[in-house]
Structures are given as structure tokens and as C-alpha cells.
């Protein structure tokens, strides 16, 4: 079954201004996704890793990309189609609490 990586962006301000019942249902939706085997996680502090030409590793704290909202979390979703993955992502806390969720098709390497 195809897999999709989701990246949720959101902040406390958007979360707090979302009706508590909507937030509660979004968290219940996440619990149902985890019960289905979806791997979810809250974003920690990122590290940038580089090893140009295999000549030496450098590590730097912080995100490489920037956005208007901070990265809040990730998930790996299995779905038959991208439309199904979007539907599953659309009820998550970041999607309903004034954030955004990206859905990326994951092409696994052999």
C-alpha cells in the first residue's frame, strides 16, 4: 500500500483559538490513526547534517527550511490514494487548528 509522509505546521495561538470540541475531536482522530498503525510524532529540535563528497560531516542546529508556522509534527500514513491520505490528514490537529498539513507521497528506496 502506498505511504505518505505528512508534516504538520501550527502554533499555540492557532491551537488556542480553535474551539475545544474541534481540538478534542482532532486528537481523537489522531488516536484512531495510531490505532490503525499510523506512525505519528511531535517535532523536536532539528539538526542539519552535511557530508559534501563524503569528506567530512558537519552538524548545525536548526531547520534548513523556514515557514510562517513552526513544524509541529510528522506522520507516516498508508493509504490507497493521495486523496485518501489528504482526507486522513484533514482531520488532524494541525489541519483544524489554523495550521497546515503537507502530504508527501513517499517513494521507498529498495
PDB file of N, CA and C in Angstrom:
ATOM      1  N   UNK A   1       0.857  -1.179   0.000  1.00  0.00           N
ATOM      2  CA  UNK A   1       0.000   0.000   0.000  1.00  0.00           C
ATOM      3  C   UNK A   1       0.900   1.239   0.000  1.00  0.00           C
ATOM      4  N   UNK A   2       0.566   2.250  -0.791  1.00  0.00           N
ATOM      5  CA  UNK A   2       1.372   3.474  -0.825  1.00  0.00           C
ATOM      6  C   UNK A   2       1.451   4.144   0.543  1.00  0.00           C
ATOM      7  N   UNK A   3       2.604   4.783   0.786  1.00  0.00           N
ATOM      8  CA  UNK A   3       2.813   5.515   2.032  1.00  0.00           C
ATOM      9  C   UNK A   3       2.959   6.995   1.724  1.00  0.00           C
ATOM     10  N   UNK A   4       2.567   7.795   2.699  1.00  0.00           N
ATOM     11  CA  UNK A   4       2.637   9.247   2.587  1.00  0.00           C
ATOM     12  C   UNK A   4       3.227   9.803   3.873  1.00  0.00           C
ATOM     13  N   UNK A   5       4.119  10.778   3.730  1.00  0.00           N
ATOM     14  CA  UNK A   5       4.660  11.494   4.879  1.00  0.00           C
ATOM     15  C   UNK A   5       3.833  12.761   5.037  1.00  0.00           C
ATOM     16  N   UNK A   6       3.364  13.013   6.245  1.00  0.00           N
ATOM     17  CA  UNK A   6       2.676  14.277   6.496  1.00  0.00           C
ATOM     18  C   UNK A   6       3.535  15.118   7.429  1.00  0.00           C
ATOM     19  N   UNK A   7       3.546  16.403   7.164  1.00  0.00           N
ATOM     20  CA  UNK A   7       4.253  17.365   8.003  1.00  0.00           C
ATOM     21  C   UNK A   7       3.224  18.398   8.435  1.00  0.00           C
ATOM     22  N   UNK A   8       3.010  18.474   9.738  1.00  0.00           N
ATOM     23  CA  UNK A   8       2.035  19.416  10.283  1.00  0.00           C
ATOM     24  C   UNK A   8       2.720  20.666  10.799  1.00  0.00           C
ATOM     25  N   UNK A   9       2.179  21.803  10.435  1.00  0.00           N
ATOM     26  CA  UNK A   9       2.686  23.091  10.894  1.00  0.00           C
ATOM     27  C   UNK A   9       1.587  23.762  11.709  1.00  0.00           C
ATOM     28  N   UNK A  10       1.951  24.339  12.827  1.00  0.00           N
ATOM     29  CA  UNK A  10       0.956  25.042  13.631  1.00  0.00           C
ATOM     30  C   UNK A  10       1.603  25.663  14.845  1.00  0.00           C
ATOM     31  N   UNK A  11       0.883  26.594  15.445  1.00  0.00           N
ATOM     32  CA  UNK A  11       1.405  27.243  16.644  1.00  0.00           C
ATOM     33  C   UNK A  11       0.347  27.269  17.738  1.00  0.00           C
ATOM     34  N   UNK A  12       0.771  27.599  18.909  1.00  0.00           N
ATOM     35  CA  UNK A  12      -0.109  27.613  20.082  1.00  0.00           C
ATOM     36  C   UNK A  12      -1.255  28.605  19.890  1.00  0.00           C
ATOM     37  N   UNK A  13      -0.994  29.735  19.265  1.00  0.00           N
ATOM     38  CA  UNK A  13      -2.036  30.744  19.060  1.00  0.00           C
ATOM     39  C   UNK A  13      -3.204  30.176  18.242  1.00  0.00           C
ATOM     40  N   UNK A  14      -2.902  29.522  17.136  1.00  0.00           N
ATOM     41  CA  UNK A  14      -3.948  28.921  16.317  1.00  0.00           C
ATOM     42  C   UNK A  14      -4.667  27.807  17.049  1.00  0.00           C
ATOM     43  N   UNK A  15      -3.911  27.005  17.776  1.00  0.00           N
ATOM     44  CA  UNK A  15      -4.488  25.911  18.558  1.00  0.00           C
ATOM     45  C   UNK A  15      -5.448  26.463  19.605  1.00  0.00           C
ATOM     46  N   UNK A  16      -5.002  27.479  20.333  1.00  0.00           N
ATOM     47  CA  UNK A  16      -5.820  28.036  21.421  1.00  0.00           C
ATOM     48  C   UNK A  16      -7.100  28.709  20.926  1.00  0.00           C
ATOM     49  N   UNK A  17      -7.089  29.240  19.706  1.00  0.00           N
ATOM     50  CA  UNK A  17      -8.298  29.919  19.218  1.00  0.00           C
ATOM     51  C   UNK A  17      -9.276  28.962  18.531  1.00  0.00           C
ATOM     52  N   UNK A  18      -8.921  27.684  18.486  1.00  0.00           N
ATOM     53  CA  UNK A  18      -9.806  26.667  17.926  1.00  0.00           C
ATOM     54  C   UNK A  18     -10.710  26.138  19.022  1.00  0.00           C
ATOM     55  N   UNK A  19     -11.986  26.004  18.729  1.00  0.00           N
ATOM     56  CA  UNK A  19     -12.954  25.503  19.700  1.00  0.00           C
ATOM     57  C   UNK A  19     -12.454  24.197  20.322  1.00  0.00           C
ATOM     58  N   UNK A  20     -12.583  24.070  21.626  1.00  0.00           N
ATOM     59  CA  UNK A  20     -12.086  22.899  22.351  1.00  0.00           C
ATOM     60  C   UNK A  20     -12.691  21.600  21.824  1.00  0.00           C
ATOM     61  N   UNK A  21     -13.963  21.607  21.437  1.00  0.00           N
ATOM     62  CA  UNK A  21     -14.600  20.392  20.918  1.00  0.00           C
ATOM     63  C   UNK A  21     -13.955  19.966  19.592  1.00  0.00           C
ATOM     64  N   UNK A  22     -13.584  20.931  18.765  1.00  0.00           N
ATOM     65  CA  UNK A  22     -12.923  20.636  17.489  1.00  0.00           C
ATOM     66  C   UNK A  22     -11.537  20.057  17.760  1.00  0.00           C
ATOM     67  N   UNK A  23     -10.818  20.664  18.700  1.00  0.00           N
ATOM     68  CA  UNK A  23      -9.491  20.145  19.056  1.00  0.00           C
ATOM     69  C   UNK A  23      -9.593  18.732  19.611  1.00  0.00           C
ATOM     70  N   UNK A  24     -10.565  18.508  20.509  1.00  0.00           N
ATOM     71  CA  UNK A  24     -10.736  17.176  21.106  1.00  0.00           C
ATOM     72  C   UNK A  24     -11.018  16.125  20.042  1.00  0.00           C
ATOM     73  N   UNK A  25     -11.856  16.453  19.075  1.00  0.00           N
ATOM     74  CA  UNK A  25     -12.157  15.503  18.002  1.00  0.00           C
ATOM     75  C   UNK A  25     -10.920  15.252  17.141  1.00  0.00           C
ATOM     76  N   UNK A  26     -10.111  16.293  16.916  1.00  0.00           N
ATOM     77  CA  UNK A  26      -8.882  16.116  16.136  1.00  0.00           C
ATOM     78  C   UNK A  26      -7.906  15.199  16.865  1.00  0.00           C
ATOM     79  N   UNK A  27      -7.803  15.336  18.176  1.00  0.00           N
ATOM     80  CA  UNK A  27      -6.927  14.450  18.947  1.00  0.00           C
ATOM     81  C   UNK A  27      -7.480  13.018  18.957  1.00  0.00           C
ATOM     82  N   UNK A  28      -8.791  12.877  19.015  1.00  0.00           N
ATOM     83  CA  UNK A  28      -9.408  11.544  18.933  1.00  0.00           C
ATOM     84  C   UNK A  28      -9.137  10.930  17.562  1.00  0.00           C
ATOM     85  N   UNK A  29      -9.181  11.760  16.518  1.00  0.00           N
ATOM     86  CA  UNK A  29      -8.862  11.286  15.167  1.00  0.00           C
ATOM     87  C   UNK A  29      -7.418  10.788  15.118  1.00  0.00           C
ATOM     88  N   UNK A  30      -6.485  11.536  15.713  1.00  0.00           N
ATOM     89  CA  UNK A  30      -5.091  11.091  15.765  1.00  0.00           C
ATOM     90  C   UNK A  30      -4.974   9.754  16.488  1.00  0.00           C
ATOM     91  N   UNK A  31      -5.715   9.584  17.578  1.00  0.00           N
ATOM     92  CA  UNK A  31      -5.684   8.315  18.320  1.00  0.00           C
ATOM     93  C   UNK A  31      -6.188   7.170  17.445  1.00  0.00           C
ATOM     94  N   UNK A  32      -7.229   7.433  16.651  1.00  0.00           N
ATOM     95  CA  UNK A  32      -7.732   6.396  15.737  1.00  0.00           C
ATOM     96  C   UNK A  32      -6.689   6.065  14.669  1.00  0.00           C
ATOM     97  N   UNK A  33      -5.998   7.087  14.165  1.00  0.00           N
ATOM     98  CA  UNK A  33      -4.944   6.844  13.183  1.00  0.00           C
ATOM     99  C   UNK A  33      -3.843   5.969  13.785  1.00  0.00           C
ATOM    100  N   UNK A  34      -3.422   6.280  15.015  1.00  0.00           N
ATOM    101  CA  UNK A  34      -2.385   5.470  15.659  1.00  0.00           C
ATOM    102  C   UNK A  34      -2.869   4.038  15.859  1.00  0.00           C
ATOM    103  N   UNK A  35      -4.142   3.859  16.200  1.00  0.00           N
ATOM    104  CA  UNK A  35      -4.698   2.512  16.362  1.00  0.00           C
ATOM    105  C   UNK A  35      -4.683   1.740  15.047  1.00  0.00           C
ATOM    106  N   UNK A  36      -4.736   2.465  13.916  1.00  0.00           N
ATOM    107  CA  UNK A  36      -4.672   1.845  12.584  1.00  0.00           C
ATOM    108  C   UNK A  36      -3.228   1.546  12.175  1.00  0.00           C
ATOM    109  N   UNK A  37      -2.267   1.954  12.991  1.00  0.00           N
ATOM    110  CA  UNK A  37      -0.870   1.701  12.670  1.00  0.00           C
ATOM    111  C   UNK A  37      -0.116   2.886  12.105  1.00  0.00           C
ATOM    112  N   UNK A  38      -0.759   4.045  12.038  1.00  0.00           N
ATOM    113  CA  UNK A  38      -0.067   5.237  11.561  1.00  0.00           C
ATOM    114  C   UNK A  38       0.987   5.634  12.592  1.00  0.00           C
ATOM    115  N   UNK A  39       2.185   5.916  12.115  1.00  0.00           N
ATOM    116  CA  UNK A  39       3.261   6.380  12.984  1.00  0.00           C
ATOM    117  C   UNK A  39       3.170   7.900  13.054  1.00  0.00           C
ATOM    118  N   UNK A  40       3.008   8.439  14.264  1.00  0.00           N
ATOM    119  CA  UNK A  40       2.930   9.885  14.432  1.00  0.00           C
ATOM    120  C   UNK A  40       3.977  10.338  15.431  1.00  0.00           C
ATOM    121  N   UNK A  41       4.333  11.595  15.378  1.00  0.00           N
ATOM    122  CA  UNK A  41       5.282  12.128  16.337  1.00  0.00           C
ATOM    123  C   UNK A  41       5.257  13.634  16.356  1.00  0.00           C
ATOM    124  N   UNK A  42       5.634  14.175  17.502  1.00  0.00           N
ATOM    125  CA  UNK A  42       5.749  15.621  17.677  1.00  0.00           C
ATOM    126  C   UNK A  42       7.170  16.017  17.297  1.00  0.00           C
ATOM    127  N   UNK A  43       7.295  17.100  16.591  1.00  0.00           N
ATOM    128  CA  UNK A  43       8.610  17.539  16.118  1.00  0.00           C
ATOM    129  C   UNK A  43       9.456  18.030  17.281  1.00  0.00           C
ATOM    130  N   UNK A  44      10.682  17.552  17.322  1.00  0.00           N
ATOM    131  CA  UNK A  44      11.676  18.053  18.266  1.00  0.00           C
ATOM    132  C   UNK A  44      12.543  19.088  17.576  1.00  0.00           C
ATOM    133  N   UNK A  45      13.691  19.352  18.153  1.00  0.00           N
ATOM    134  CA  UNK A  45      14.621  20.323  17.576  1.00  0.00           C
ATOM    135  C   UNK A  45      15.396  19.684  16.433  1.00  0.00           C
ATOM    136  N   UNK A  46      15.401  20.304  15.257  1.00  0.00           N
ATOM    137  CA  UNK A  46      16.074  19.702  14.101  1.00  0.00           C
ATOM    138  C   UNK A  46      17.580  19.940  14.105  1.00  0.00           C
ATOM    139  N   UNK A  47      18.258  19.094  13.365  1.00  0.00           N
ATOM    140  CA  UNK A  47      19.693  19.216  13.132  1.00  0.00           C
ATOM    141  C   UNK A  47      19.914  19.118  11.627  1.00  0.00           C
ATOM    142  N   UNK A  48      20.785  19.953  11.109  1.00  0.00           N
ATOM    143  CA  UNK A  48      21.186  19.873   9.711  1.00  0.00           C
ATOM    144  C   UNK A  48      22.478  19.052   9.631  1.00  0.00           C
ATOM    145  N   UNK A  49      22.495  18.053   8.791  1.00  0.00           N
ATOM    146  CA  UNK A  49      23.669  17.188   8.633  1.00  0.00           C
ATOM    147  C   UNK A  49      24.155  17.299   7.195  1.00  0.00           C
ATOM    148  N   UNK A  50      25.415  17.565   7.040  1.00  0.00           N
ATOM    149  CA  UNK A  50      26.026  17.657   5.713  1.00  0.00           C
ATOM    150  C   UNK A  50      27.295  16.816   5.695  1.00  0.00           C
ATOM    151  N   UNK A  51      27.574  16.253   4.518  1.00  0.00           N
ATOM    152  CA  UNK A  51      28.787  15.470   4.314  1.00  0.00           C
ATOM    153  C   UNK A  51      29.180  15.588   2.843  1.00  0.00           C
ATOM    154  N   UNK A  52      29.578  16.793   2.401  1.00  0.00           N
ATOM    155  CA  UNK A  52      29.853  17.004   0.982  1.00  0.00           C
ATOM    156  C   UNK A  52      30.995  16.118   0.486  1.00  0.00           C
ATOM    157  N   UNK A  53      30.706  15.399  -0.573  1.00  0.00           N
ATOM    158  CA  UNK A  53      31.668  14.486  -1.197  1.00  0.00           C
ATOM    159  C   UNK A  53      32.178  13.421  -0.237  1.00  0.00           C
ATOM    160  N   UNK A  54      31.451  13.193   0.853  1.00  0.00           N
ATOM    161  CA  UNK A  54      31.884  12.197   1.821  1.00  0.00           C
ATOM    162  C   UNK A  54      33.174  12.592   2.522  1.00  0.00           C
ATOM    163  N   UNK A  55      33.498  13.878   2.525  1.00  0.00           N
ATOM    164  CA  UNK A  55      34.785  14.353   3.033  1.00  0.00           C
ATOM    165  C   UNK A  55      34.751  14.789   4.488  1.00  0.00           C
ATOM    166  N   UNK A  56      33.599  14.800   5.095  1.00  0.00           N
ATOM    167  CA  UNK A  56      33.541  15.212   6.498  1.00  0.00           C
ATOM    168  C   UNK A  56      32.155  15.689   6.868  1.00  0.00           C
ATOM    169  N   UNK A  57      31.725  15.258   8.021  1.00  0.00           N
ATOM    170  CA  UNK A  57      30.373  15.577   8.488  1.00  0.00           C
ATOM    171  C   UNK A  57      30.393  16.885   9.264  1.00  0.00           C
ATOM    172  N   UNK A  58      29.429  17.746   8.927  1.00  0.00           N
ATOM    173  CA  UNK A  58      29.184  18.938   9.735  1.00  0.00           C
ATOM    174  C   UNK A  58      27.736  18.890  10.200  1.00  0.00           C
ATOM    175  N   UNK A  59      27.523  19.332  11.413  1.00  0.00           N
ATOM    176  CA  UNK A  59      26.189  19.332  12.011  1.00  0.00           C
ATOM    177  C   UNK A  59      25.910  20.724  12.542  1.00  0.00           C
ATOM    178  N   UNK A  60      24.707  21.207  12.243  1.00  0.00           N
ATOM    179  CA  UNK A  60      24.306  22.533  12.712  1.00  0.00           C
ATOM    180  C   UNK A  60      22.895  22.442  13.265  1.00  0.00           C
ATOM    181  N   UNK A  61      22.659  23.069  14.376  1.00  0.00           N
ATOM    182  CA  UNK A  61      21.316  23.101  14.954  1.00  0.00           C
ATOM    183  C   UNK A  61      20.409  23.977  14.117  1.00  0.00           C
ATOM    184  N   UNK A  62      19.140  23.614  14.079  1.00  0.00           N
ATOM    185  CA  UNK A  62      18.145  24.439  13.411  1.00  0.00           C
ATOM    186  C   UNK A  62      17.656  23.832  12.115  1.00  0.00           C
ATOM    187  N   UNK A  63      16.532  24.348  11.684  1.00  0.00           N
ATOM    188  CA  UNK A  63      15.904  23.877  10.451  1.00  0.00           C
ATOM    189  C   UNK A  63      16.585  24.488   9.235  1.00  0.00           C
ATOM    190  N   UNK A  64      16.598  23.741   8.150  1.00  0.00           N
ATOM    191  CA  UNK A  64      17.111  24.246   6.881  1.00  0.00           C
ATOM    192  C   UNK A  64      16.034  25.091   6.209  1.00  0.00           C
ATOM    193  N   UNK A  65      14.803  24.579   6.194  1.00  0.00           N
ATOM    194  CA  UNK A  65      13.677  25.297   5.600  1.00  0.00           C
ATOM    195  C   UNK A  65      13.024  26.192   6.640  1.00  0.00           C
ATOM    196  N   UNK A  66      12.343  27.219   6.187  1.00  0.00           N
ATOM    197  CA  UNK A  66      11.594  28.073   7.103  1.00  0.00           C
ATOM    198  C   UNK A  66      10.172  28.231   6.576  1.00  0.00           C
ATOM    199  N   UNK A  67       9.255  28.498   7.502  1.00  0.00           N
ATOM    200  CA  UNK A  67       7.861  28.706   7.125  1.00  0.00           C
ATOM    201  C   UNK A  67       7.240  29.698   8.092  1.00  0.00           C
ATOM    202  N   UNK A  68       6.043  30.149   7.766  1.00  0.00           N
ATOM    203  CA  UNK A  68       5.332  31.082   8.633  1.00  0.00           C
ATOM    204  C   UNK A  68       4.958  30.451   9.970  1.00  0.00           C
ATOM    205  N   UNK A  69       4.741  29.136   9.965  1.00  0.00           N
ATOM    206  CA  UNK A  69       4.386  28.407  11.180  1.00  0.00           C
ATOM    207  C   UNK A  69       5.476  27.387  11.485  1.00  0.00           C
ATOM    208  N   UNK A  70       5.707  27.088  12.764  1.00  0.00           N
ATOM    209  CA  UNK A  70       6.703  26.075  13.082  1.00  0.00           C
ATOM    210  C   UNK A  70       6.204  24.671  12.754  1.00  0.00           C
ATOM    211  N   UNK A  71       7.147  23.771  12.481  1.00  0.00           N
ATOM    212  CA  UNK A  71       6.801  22.363  12.296  1.00  0.00           C
ATOM    213  C   UNK A  71       6.331  21.844  13.647  1.00  0.00           C
ATOM    214  N   UNK A  72       5.173  21.203  13.641  1.00  0.00           N
ATOM    215  CA  UNK A  72       4.605  20.686  14.885  1.00  0.00           C
ATOM    216  C   UNK A  72       4.720  19.173  14.985  1.00  0.00           C
ATOM    217  N   UNK A  73       4.629  18.466  13.860  1.00  0.00           N
ATOM    218  CA  UNK A  73       4.694  17.017  13.933  1.00  0.00           C
ATOM    219  C   UNK A  73       4.722  16.356  12.576  1.00  0.00           C
ATOM    220  N   UNK A  74       4.888  15.037  12.628  1.00  0.00           N
ATOM    221  CA  UNK A  74       5.015  14.226  11.430  1.00  0.00           C
ATOM    222  C   UNK A  74       4.157  12.977  11.563  1.00  0.00           C
ATOM    223  N   UNK A  75       3.842  12.373  10.435  1.00  0.00           N
ATOM    224  CA  UNK A  75       3.177  11.067  10.435  1.00  0.00           C
ATOM    225  C   UNK A  75       3.537  10.343   9.150  1.00  0.00           C
ATOM    226  N   UNK A  76       3.484   9.028   9.215  1.00  0.00           N
ATOM    227  CA  UNK A  76       3.603   8.170   8.037  1.00  0.00           C
ATOM    228  C   UNK A  76       2.258   7.476   7.893  1.00  0.00           C
ATOM    229  N   UNK A  77       1.548   7.773   6.817  1.00  0.00           N
ATOM    230  CA  UNK A  77       0.205   7.257   6.583  1.00  0.00           C
ATOM    231  C   UNK A  77       0.241   6.284   5.404  1.00  0.00           C
ATOM    232  N   UNK A  78      -0.421   5.153   5.550  1.00  0.00           N
ATOM    233  CA  UNK A  78      -0.639   4.260   4.416  1.00  0.00           C
ATOM    234  C   UNK A  78      -2.052   4.508   3.911  1.00  0.00           C
ATOM    235  N   UNK A  79      -2.181   4.709   2.611  1.00  0.00           N
ATOM    236  CA  UNK A  79      -3.479   4.969   2.002  1.00  0.00           C
ATOM    237  C   UNK A  79      -3.443   4.487   0.556  1.00  0.00           C
ATOM    238  N   UNK A  80      -4.595   4.140   0.028  1.00  0.00           N
ATOM    239  CA  UNK A  80      -4.662   3.662  -1.355  1.00  0.00           C
ATOM    240  C   UNK A  80      -4.364   4.764  -2.364  1.00  0.00           C
ATOM    241  N   UNK A  81      -4.735   6.005  -2.033  1.00  0.00           N
ATOM    242  CA  UNK A  81      -4.564   7.121  -2.960  1.00  0.00           C
ATOM    243  C   UNK A  81      -4.132   8.359  -2.183  1.00  0.00           C
ATOM    244  N   UNK A  82      -3.616   9.340  -2.905  1.00  0.00           N
ATOM    245  CA  UNK A  82      -3.274  10.607  -2.267  1.00  0.00           C
ATOM    246  C   UNK A  82      -4.534  11.288  -1.724  1.00  0.00           C
ATOM    247  N   UNK A  83      -5.645  11.092  -2.408  1.00  0.00           N
ATOM    248  CA  UNK A  83      -6.905  11.693  -1.941  1.00  0.00           C
ATOM    249  C   UNK A  83      -7.300  11.118  -0.571  1.00  0.00           C
ATOM    250  N   UNK A  84      -7.101   9.813  -0.389  1.00  0.00           N
ATOM    251  CA  UNK A  84      -7.401   9.199   0.910  1.00  0.00           C
ATOM    252  C   UNK A  84      -6.439   9.722   1.974  1.00  0.00           C
ATOM    253  N   UNK A  85      -5.169   9.880   1.636  1.00  0.00           N
ATOM    254  CA  UNK A  85      -4.199  10.426   2.587  1.00  0.00           C
ATOM    255  C   UNK A  85      -4.566  11.852   2.978  1.00  0.00           C
ATOM    256  N   UNK A  86      -4.997  12.650   2.011  1.00  0.00           N
ATOM    257  CA  UNK A  86      -5.434  14.023   2.293  1.00  0.00           C
ATOM    258  C   UNK A  86      -6.640  14.012   3.223  1.00  0.00           C
ATOM    259  N   UNK A  87      -7.584  13.125   2.957  1.00  0.00           N
ATOM    260  CA  UNK A  87      -8.766  13.025   3.820  1.00  0.00           C
ATOM    261  C   UNK A  87      -8.365  12.690   5.253  1.00  0.00           C
ATOM    262  N   UNK A  88      -7.444  11.746   5.418  1.00  0.00           N
ATOM    263  CA  UNK A  88      -6.988  11.383   6.758  1.00  0.00           C
ATOM    264  C   UNK A  88      -6.273  12.554   7.429  1.00  0.00           C
ATOM    265  N   UNK A  89      -5.446  13.266   6.686  1.00  0.00           N
ATOM    266  CA  UNK A  89      -4.700  14.394   7.248  1.00  0.00           C
ATOM    267  C   UNK A  89      -5.599  15.581   7.568  1.00  0.00           C
ATOM    268  N   UNK A  90      -6.722  15.694   6.874  1.00  0.00           N
ATOM    269  CA  UNK A  90      -7.573  16.888   7.008  1.00  0.00           C
ATOM    270  C   UNK A  90      -8.272  17.007   8.357  1.00  0.00           C
ATOM    271  N   UNK A  91      -8.299  15.941   9.145  1.00  0.00           N
ATOM    272  CA  UNK A  91      -8.968  15.992  10.445  1.00  0.00           C
ATOM    273  C   UNK A  91      -7.984  16.001  11.607  1.00  0.00           C
ATOM    274  N   UNK A  92      -6.694  16.182  11.329  1.00  0.00           N
ATOM    275  CA  UNK A  92      -5.683  16.196  12.384  1.00  0.00           C
ATOM    276  C   UNK A  92      -5.617  17.571  13.053  1.00  0.00           C
ATOM    277  N   UNK A  93      -5.022  17.637  14.248  1.00  0.00           N
ATOM    278  CA  UNK A  93      -4.988  18.917  14.964  1.00  0.00           C
ATOM    279  C   UNK A  93      -4.402  20.076  14.162  1.00  0.00           C
ATOM    280  N   UNK A  94      -3.298  19.873  13.455  1.00  0.00           N
ATOM    281  CA  UNK A  94      -2.727  20.995  12.702  1.00  0.00           C
ATOM    282  C   UNK A  94      -3.671  21.488  11.614  1.00  0.00           C
ATOM    283  N   UNK A  95      -4.369  20.569  10.965  1.00  0.00           N
ATOM    284  CA  UNK A  95      -5.271  20.962   9.879  1.00  0.00           C
ATOM    285  C   UNK A  95      -6.467  21.749  10.388  1.00  0.00           C
ATOM    286  N   UNK A  96      -6.991  21.377  11.555  1.00  0.00           N
ATOM    287  CA  UNK A  96      -8.207  22.037  12.044  1.00  0.00           C
ATOM    288  C   UNK A  96      -7.919  23.229  12.944  1.00  0.00           C
ATOM    289  N   UNK A  97      -6.700  23.347  13.455  1.00  0.00           N
ATOM    290  CA  UNK A  97      -6.387  24.408  14.418  1.00  0.00           C
ATOM    291  C   UNK A  97      -5.574  25.531  13.779  1.00  0.00           C
ATOM    292  N   UNK A  98      -6.008  25.962  12.600  1.00  0.00           N
ATOM    293  CA  UNK A  98      -5.431  27.116  11.910  1.00  0.00           C
ATOM    294  C   UNK A  98      -3.988  26.906  11.486  1.00  0.00           C
ATOM    295  N   UNK A  99      -3.601  25.644  11.305  1.00  0.00           N
ATOM    296  CA  UNK A  99      -2.279  25.325  10.788  1.00  0.00           C
ATOM    297  C   UNK A  99      -2.413  24.785   9.379  1.00  0.00           C
ATOM    298  N   UNK A 100      -1.463  23.975   8.988  1.00  0.00           N
ATOM    299  CA  UNK A 100      -1.486  23.368   7.659  1.00  0.00           C
ATOM    300  C   UNK A 100      -0.769  22.030   7.756  1.00  0.00           C
ATOM    301  N   UNK A 101      -1.187  21.096   6.918  1.00  0.00           N
ATOM    302  CA  UNK A 101      -0.528  19.793   6.832  1.00  0.00           C
ATOM    303  C   UNK A 101      -0.133  19.553   5.386  1.00  0.00           C
ATOM    304  N   UNK A 102       1.138  19.258   5.180  1.00  0.00           N
ATOM    305  CA  UNK A 102       1.604  18.845   3.861  1.00  0.00           C
ATOM    306  C   UNK A 102       1.504  17.332   3.783  1.00  0.00           C
ATOM    307  N   UNK A 103       1.113  16.823   2.616  1.00  0.00           N
ATOM    308  CA  UNK A 103       1.065  15.389   2.369  1.00  0.00           C
ATOM    309  C   UNK A 103       2.020  15.100   1.211  1.00  0.00           C
ATOM    310  N   UNK A 104       3.039  14.301   1.502  1.00  0.00           N
ATOM    311  CA  UNK A 104       4.075  13.984   0.522  1.00  0.00           C
ATOM    312  C   UNK A 104       4.015  12.499   0.200  1.00  0.00           C
ATOM    313  N   UNK A 105       3.836  12.115  -1.070  1.00  0.00           N
ATOM    314  CA  UNK A 105       3.959  10.696  -1.427  1.00  0.00           C
ATOM    315  C   UNK A 105       5.383  10.224  -1.104  1.00  0.00           C
ATOM    316  N   UNK A 106       5.498   9.079  -0.470  1.00  0.00           N
ATOM    317  CA  UNK A 106       6.805   8.538  -0.105  1.00  0.00           C
ATOM    318  C   UNK A 106       7.140   7.393  -1.048  1.00  0.00           C
ATOM    319  N   UNK A 107       8.190   7.571  -1.789  1.00  0.00           N
ATOM    320  CA  UNK A 107       8.659   6.514  -2.682  1.00  0.00           C
ATOM    321  C   UNK A 107       9.828   5.835  -1.980  1.00  0.00           C
ATOM    322  N   UNK A 108       9.567   4.649  -1.439  1.00  0.00           N
ATOM    323  CA  UNK A 108      10.584   3.947  -0.691  1.00  0.00           C
ATOM    324  C   UNK A 108      11.684   3.452  -1.616  1.00  0.00           C
ATOM    325  N   UNK A 109      12.910   3.509  -1.121  1.00  0.00           N
ATOM    326  CA  UNK A 109      14.035   3.005  -1.893  1.00  0.00           C
ATOM    327  C   UNK A 109      14.218   1.517  -1.597  1.00  0.00           C
ATOM    328  N   UNK A 110      14.672   0.788  -2.601  1.00  0.00           N
ATOM    329  CA  UNK A 110      14.836  -0.663  -2.392  1.00  0.00           C
ATOM    330  C   UNK A 110      15.962  -0.974  -1.418  1.00  0.00           C
TER     331      UNK A 110
END
